[in-house]
PDB file of C-alpha atoms in Angstrom:
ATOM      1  CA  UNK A 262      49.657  13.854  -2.375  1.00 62.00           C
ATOM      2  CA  UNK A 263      49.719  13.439   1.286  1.00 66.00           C
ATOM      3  CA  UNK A 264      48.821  16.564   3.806  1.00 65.00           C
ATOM      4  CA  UNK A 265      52.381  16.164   5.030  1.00 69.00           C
ATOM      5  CA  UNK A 266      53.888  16.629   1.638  1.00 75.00           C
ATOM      6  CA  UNK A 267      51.974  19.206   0.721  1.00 69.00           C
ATOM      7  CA  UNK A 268      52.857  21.279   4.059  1.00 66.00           C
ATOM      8  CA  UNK A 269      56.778  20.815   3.340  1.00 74.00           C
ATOM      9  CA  UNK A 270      56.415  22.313  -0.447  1.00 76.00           C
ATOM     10  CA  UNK A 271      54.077  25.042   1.162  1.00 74.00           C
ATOM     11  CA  UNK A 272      56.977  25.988   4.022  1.00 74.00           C
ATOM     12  CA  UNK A 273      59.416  25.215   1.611  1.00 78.00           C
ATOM     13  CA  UNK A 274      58.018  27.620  -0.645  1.00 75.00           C
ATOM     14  CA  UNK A 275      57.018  30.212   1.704  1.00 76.00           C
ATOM     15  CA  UNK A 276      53.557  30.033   1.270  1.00 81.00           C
ATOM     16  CA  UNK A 277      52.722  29.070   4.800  1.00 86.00           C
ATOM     17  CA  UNK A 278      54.583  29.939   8.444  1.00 91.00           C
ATOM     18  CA  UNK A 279      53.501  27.509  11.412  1.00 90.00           C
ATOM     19  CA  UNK A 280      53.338  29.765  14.013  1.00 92.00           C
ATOM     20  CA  UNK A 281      55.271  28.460  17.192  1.00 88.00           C
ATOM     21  CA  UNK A 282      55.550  31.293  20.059  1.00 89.00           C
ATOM     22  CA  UNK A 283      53.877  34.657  21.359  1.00 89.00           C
ATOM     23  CA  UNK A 284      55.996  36.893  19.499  1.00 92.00           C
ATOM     24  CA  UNK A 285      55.340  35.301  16.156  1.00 93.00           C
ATOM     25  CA  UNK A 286      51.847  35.052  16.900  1.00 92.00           C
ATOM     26  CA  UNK A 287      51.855  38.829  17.566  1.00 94.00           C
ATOM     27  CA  UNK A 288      53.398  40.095  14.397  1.00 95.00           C
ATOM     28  CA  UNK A 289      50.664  38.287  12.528  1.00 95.00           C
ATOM     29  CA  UNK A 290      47.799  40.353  14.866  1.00 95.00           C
ATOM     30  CA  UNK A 291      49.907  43.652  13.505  1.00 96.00           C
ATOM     31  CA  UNK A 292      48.932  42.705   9.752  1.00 95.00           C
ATOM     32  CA  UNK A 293      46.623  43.687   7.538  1.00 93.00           C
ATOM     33  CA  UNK A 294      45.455  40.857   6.358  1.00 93.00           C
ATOM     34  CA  UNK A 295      46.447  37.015   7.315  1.00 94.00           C
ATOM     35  CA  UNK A 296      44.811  33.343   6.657  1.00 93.00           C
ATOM     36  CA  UNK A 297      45.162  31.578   9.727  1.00 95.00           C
ATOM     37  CA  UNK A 298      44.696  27.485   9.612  1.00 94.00           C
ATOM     38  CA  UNK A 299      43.847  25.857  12.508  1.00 93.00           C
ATOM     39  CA  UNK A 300      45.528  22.547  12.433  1.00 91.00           C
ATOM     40  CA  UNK A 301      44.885  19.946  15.288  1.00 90.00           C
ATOM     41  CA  UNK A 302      46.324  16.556  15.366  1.00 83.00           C
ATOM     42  CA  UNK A 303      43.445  14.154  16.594  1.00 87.00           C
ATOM     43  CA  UNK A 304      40.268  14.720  14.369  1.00 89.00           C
ATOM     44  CA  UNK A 305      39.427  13.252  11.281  1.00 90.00           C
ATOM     45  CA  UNK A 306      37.753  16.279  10.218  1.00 93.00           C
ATOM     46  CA  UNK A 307      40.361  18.277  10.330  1.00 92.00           C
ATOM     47  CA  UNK A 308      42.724  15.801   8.266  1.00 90.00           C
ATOM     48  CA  UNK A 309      40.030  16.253   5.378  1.00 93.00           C
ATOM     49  CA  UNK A 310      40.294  19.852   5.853  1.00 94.00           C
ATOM     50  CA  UNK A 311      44.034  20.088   6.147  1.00 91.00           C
ATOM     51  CA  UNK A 312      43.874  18.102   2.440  1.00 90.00           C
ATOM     52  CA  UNK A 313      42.191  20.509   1.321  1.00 92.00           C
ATOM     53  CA  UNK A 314      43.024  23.820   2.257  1.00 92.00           C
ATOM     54  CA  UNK A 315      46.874  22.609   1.322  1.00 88.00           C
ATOM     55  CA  UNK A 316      45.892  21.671  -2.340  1.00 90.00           C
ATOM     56  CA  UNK A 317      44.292  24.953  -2.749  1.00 90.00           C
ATOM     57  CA  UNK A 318      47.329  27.209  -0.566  1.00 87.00           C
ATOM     58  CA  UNK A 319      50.109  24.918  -2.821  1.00 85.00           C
ATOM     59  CA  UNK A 320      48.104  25.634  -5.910  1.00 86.00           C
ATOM     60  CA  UNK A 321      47.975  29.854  -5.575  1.00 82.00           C
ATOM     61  CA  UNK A 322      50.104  32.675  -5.517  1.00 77.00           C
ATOM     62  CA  UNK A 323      50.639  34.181  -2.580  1.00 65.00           C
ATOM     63  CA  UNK A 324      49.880  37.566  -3.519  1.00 73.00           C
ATOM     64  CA  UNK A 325      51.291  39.284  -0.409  1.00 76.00           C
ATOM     65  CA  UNK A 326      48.579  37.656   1.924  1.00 87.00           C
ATOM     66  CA  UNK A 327      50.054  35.902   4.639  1.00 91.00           C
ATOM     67  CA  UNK A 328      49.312  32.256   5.526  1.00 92.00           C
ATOM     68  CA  UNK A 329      49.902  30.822   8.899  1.00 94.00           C
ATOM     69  CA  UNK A 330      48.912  27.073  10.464  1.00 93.00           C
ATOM     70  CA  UNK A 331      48.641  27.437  14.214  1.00 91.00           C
ATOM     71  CA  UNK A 332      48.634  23.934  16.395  1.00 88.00           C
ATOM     72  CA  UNK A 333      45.927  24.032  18.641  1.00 82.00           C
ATOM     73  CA  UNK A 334      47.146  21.139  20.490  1.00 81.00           C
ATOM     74  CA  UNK A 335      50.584  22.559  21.126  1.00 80.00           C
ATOM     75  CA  UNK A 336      49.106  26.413  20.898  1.00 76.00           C
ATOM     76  CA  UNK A 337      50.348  29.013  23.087  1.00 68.00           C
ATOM     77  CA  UNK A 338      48.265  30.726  25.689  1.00 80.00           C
ATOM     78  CA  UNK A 339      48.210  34.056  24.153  1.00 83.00           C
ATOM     79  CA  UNK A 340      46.178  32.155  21.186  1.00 87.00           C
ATOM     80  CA  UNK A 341      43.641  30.724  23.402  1.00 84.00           C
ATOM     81  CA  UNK A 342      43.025  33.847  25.101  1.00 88.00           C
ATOM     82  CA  UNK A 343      42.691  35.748  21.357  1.00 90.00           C
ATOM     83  CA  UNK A 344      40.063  33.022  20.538  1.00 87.00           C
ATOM     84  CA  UNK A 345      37.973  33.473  23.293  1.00 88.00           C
ATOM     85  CA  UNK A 346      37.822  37.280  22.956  1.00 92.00           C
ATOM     86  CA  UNK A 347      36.868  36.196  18.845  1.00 91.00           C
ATOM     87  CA  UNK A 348      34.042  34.099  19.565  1.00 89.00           C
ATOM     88  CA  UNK A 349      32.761  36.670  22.356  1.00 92.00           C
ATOM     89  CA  UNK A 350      33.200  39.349  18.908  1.00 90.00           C
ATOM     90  CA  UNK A 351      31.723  36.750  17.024  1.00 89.00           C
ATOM     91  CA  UNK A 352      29.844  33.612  18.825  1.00 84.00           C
ATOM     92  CA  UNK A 353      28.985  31.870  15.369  1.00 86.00           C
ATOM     93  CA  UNK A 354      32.016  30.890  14.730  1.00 86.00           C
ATOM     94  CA  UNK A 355      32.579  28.225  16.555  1.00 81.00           C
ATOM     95  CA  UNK A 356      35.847  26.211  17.144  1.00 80.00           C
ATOM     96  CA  UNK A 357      35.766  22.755  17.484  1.00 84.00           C
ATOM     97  CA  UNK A 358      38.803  21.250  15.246  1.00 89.00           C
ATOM     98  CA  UNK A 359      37.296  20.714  11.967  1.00 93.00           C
ATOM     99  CA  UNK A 360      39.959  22.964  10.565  1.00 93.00           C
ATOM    100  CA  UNK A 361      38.539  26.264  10.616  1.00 93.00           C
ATOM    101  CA  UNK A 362      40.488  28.366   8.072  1.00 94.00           C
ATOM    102  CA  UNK A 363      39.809  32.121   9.188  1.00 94.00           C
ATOM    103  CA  UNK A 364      40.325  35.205   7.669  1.00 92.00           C
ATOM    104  CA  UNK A 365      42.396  37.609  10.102  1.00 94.00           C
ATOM    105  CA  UNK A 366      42.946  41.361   9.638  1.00 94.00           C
ATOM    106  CA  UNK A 367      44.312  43.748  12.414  1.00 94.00           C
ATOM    107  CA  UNK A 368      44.272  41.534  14.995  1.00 94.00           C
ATOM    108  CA  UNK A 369      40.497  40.485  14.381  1.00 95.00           C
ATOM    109  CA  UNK A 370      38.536  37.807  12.777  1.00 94.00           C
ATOM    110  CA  UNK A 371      36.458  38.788   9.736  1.00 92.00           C
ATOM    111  CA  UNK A 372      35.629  35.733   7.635  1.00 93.00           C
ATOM    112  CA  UNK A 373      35.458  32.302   8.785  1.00 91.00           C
ATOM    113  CA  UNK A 374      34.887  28.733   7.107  1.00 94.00           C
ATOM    114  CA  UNK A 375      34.339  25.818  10.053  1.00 94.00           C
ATOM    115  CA  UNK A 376      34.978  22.955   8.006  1.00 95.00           C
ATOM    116  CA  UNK A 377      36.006  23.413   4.425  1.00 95.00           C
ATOM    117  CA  UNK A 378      34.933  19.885   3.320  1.00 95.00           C
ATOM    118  CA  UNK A 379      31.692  20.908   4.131  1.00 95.00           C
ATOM    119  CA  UNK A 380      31.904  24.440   1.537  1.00 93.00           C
ATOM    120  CA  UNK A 381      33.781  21.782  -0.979  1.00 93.00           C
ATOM    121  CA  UNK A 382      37.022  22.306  -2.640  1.00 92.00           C
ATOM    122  CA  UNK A 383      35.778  24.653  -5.553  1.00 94.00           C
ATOM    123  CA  UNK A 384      33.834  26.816  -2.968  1.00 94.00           C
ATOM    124  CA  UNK A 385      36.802  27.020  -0.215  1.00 92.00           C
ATOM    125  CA  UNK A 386      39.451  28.051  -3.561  1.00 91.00           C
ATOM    126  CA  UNK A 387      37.021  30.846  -4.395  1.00 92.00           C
ATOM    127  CA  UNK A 388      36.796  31.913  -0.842  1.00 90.00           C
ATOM    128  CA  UNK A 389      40.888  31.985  -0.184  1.00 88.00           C
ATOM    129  CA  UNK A 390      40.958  33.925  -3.518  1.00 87.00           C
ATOM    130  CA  UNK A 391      38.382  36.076  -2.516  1.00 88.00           C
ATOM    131  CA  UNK A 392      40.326  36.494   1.159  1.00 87.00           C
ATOM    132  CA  UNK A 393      43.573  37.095  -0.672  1.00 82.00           C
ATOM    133  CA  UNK A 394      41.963  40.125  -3.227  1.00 84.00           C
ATOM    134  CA  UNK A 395      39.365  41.808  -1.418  1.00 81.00           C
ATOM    135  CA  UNK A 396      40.402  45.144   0.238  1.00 71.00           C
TER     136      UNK A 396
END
């Protein structure tokens, strides 16, 4: 199933919310726990990523944890500013648009995956389920 399919049954079904502006982007800092996917249209990596990380989102429940794409290449400022201040919390995560699928809680990064091909598909499910039931 193409990446594009896959993202209309997850916004169709509510299991994902691309966010699009500052205000939308802040209500996700406020929660407790969010999966962020950083989606960017020009690397290859990130289309293997994107494959993945859709299976595995289209496959689960969504057990009350939020799930949210963000654009990189259309992102708003207020996103680019909150990454910086991430990687100066944590410089080994680094962004380069492999599809990092993070881990957000209160406004701060606390798990991170760079490129999910890389973990494998079996590897990056555990981890989402892990993100989604841990306290």
């Amino acid at each position: 199933m193409s990446s594009n399919i896959l993202l209309d049954d997850l916004q169709k079904s509510g299991k994902i919310k691309i966010l699009t502006n500052p205000q939308e982007f802040q209500e996700m800092l406020n929660l407790e726990k969010a999966i962020v996917y950083l989606y960017v249209g020009w690397s290859g990596q990130e289309i293997a990523s994107r494959k993945i990380v859709y299976t595995i989102l289209n496959e689960l429940e969504t057990d009350g944890v939020s799930v949210f794409q963000i654009d990189l290449d259309t992102a708003m400022n207020t996103f680019g500013e909150w990454l910086v201040e991430q990687h100066k919390r944590r410089p080994e995560d680094i962004y380069g648009g492999y599809g990092e699928t993070i881990l957000v809680s209160k406004g701060n990064v606390i798990d991170f995956v760079k490129y999910p091909p890389q973990l494998g598909p079996d590897k990056m499910k555990e981890k989402i389920i892990e993100w989604k039931t841990s306290r």
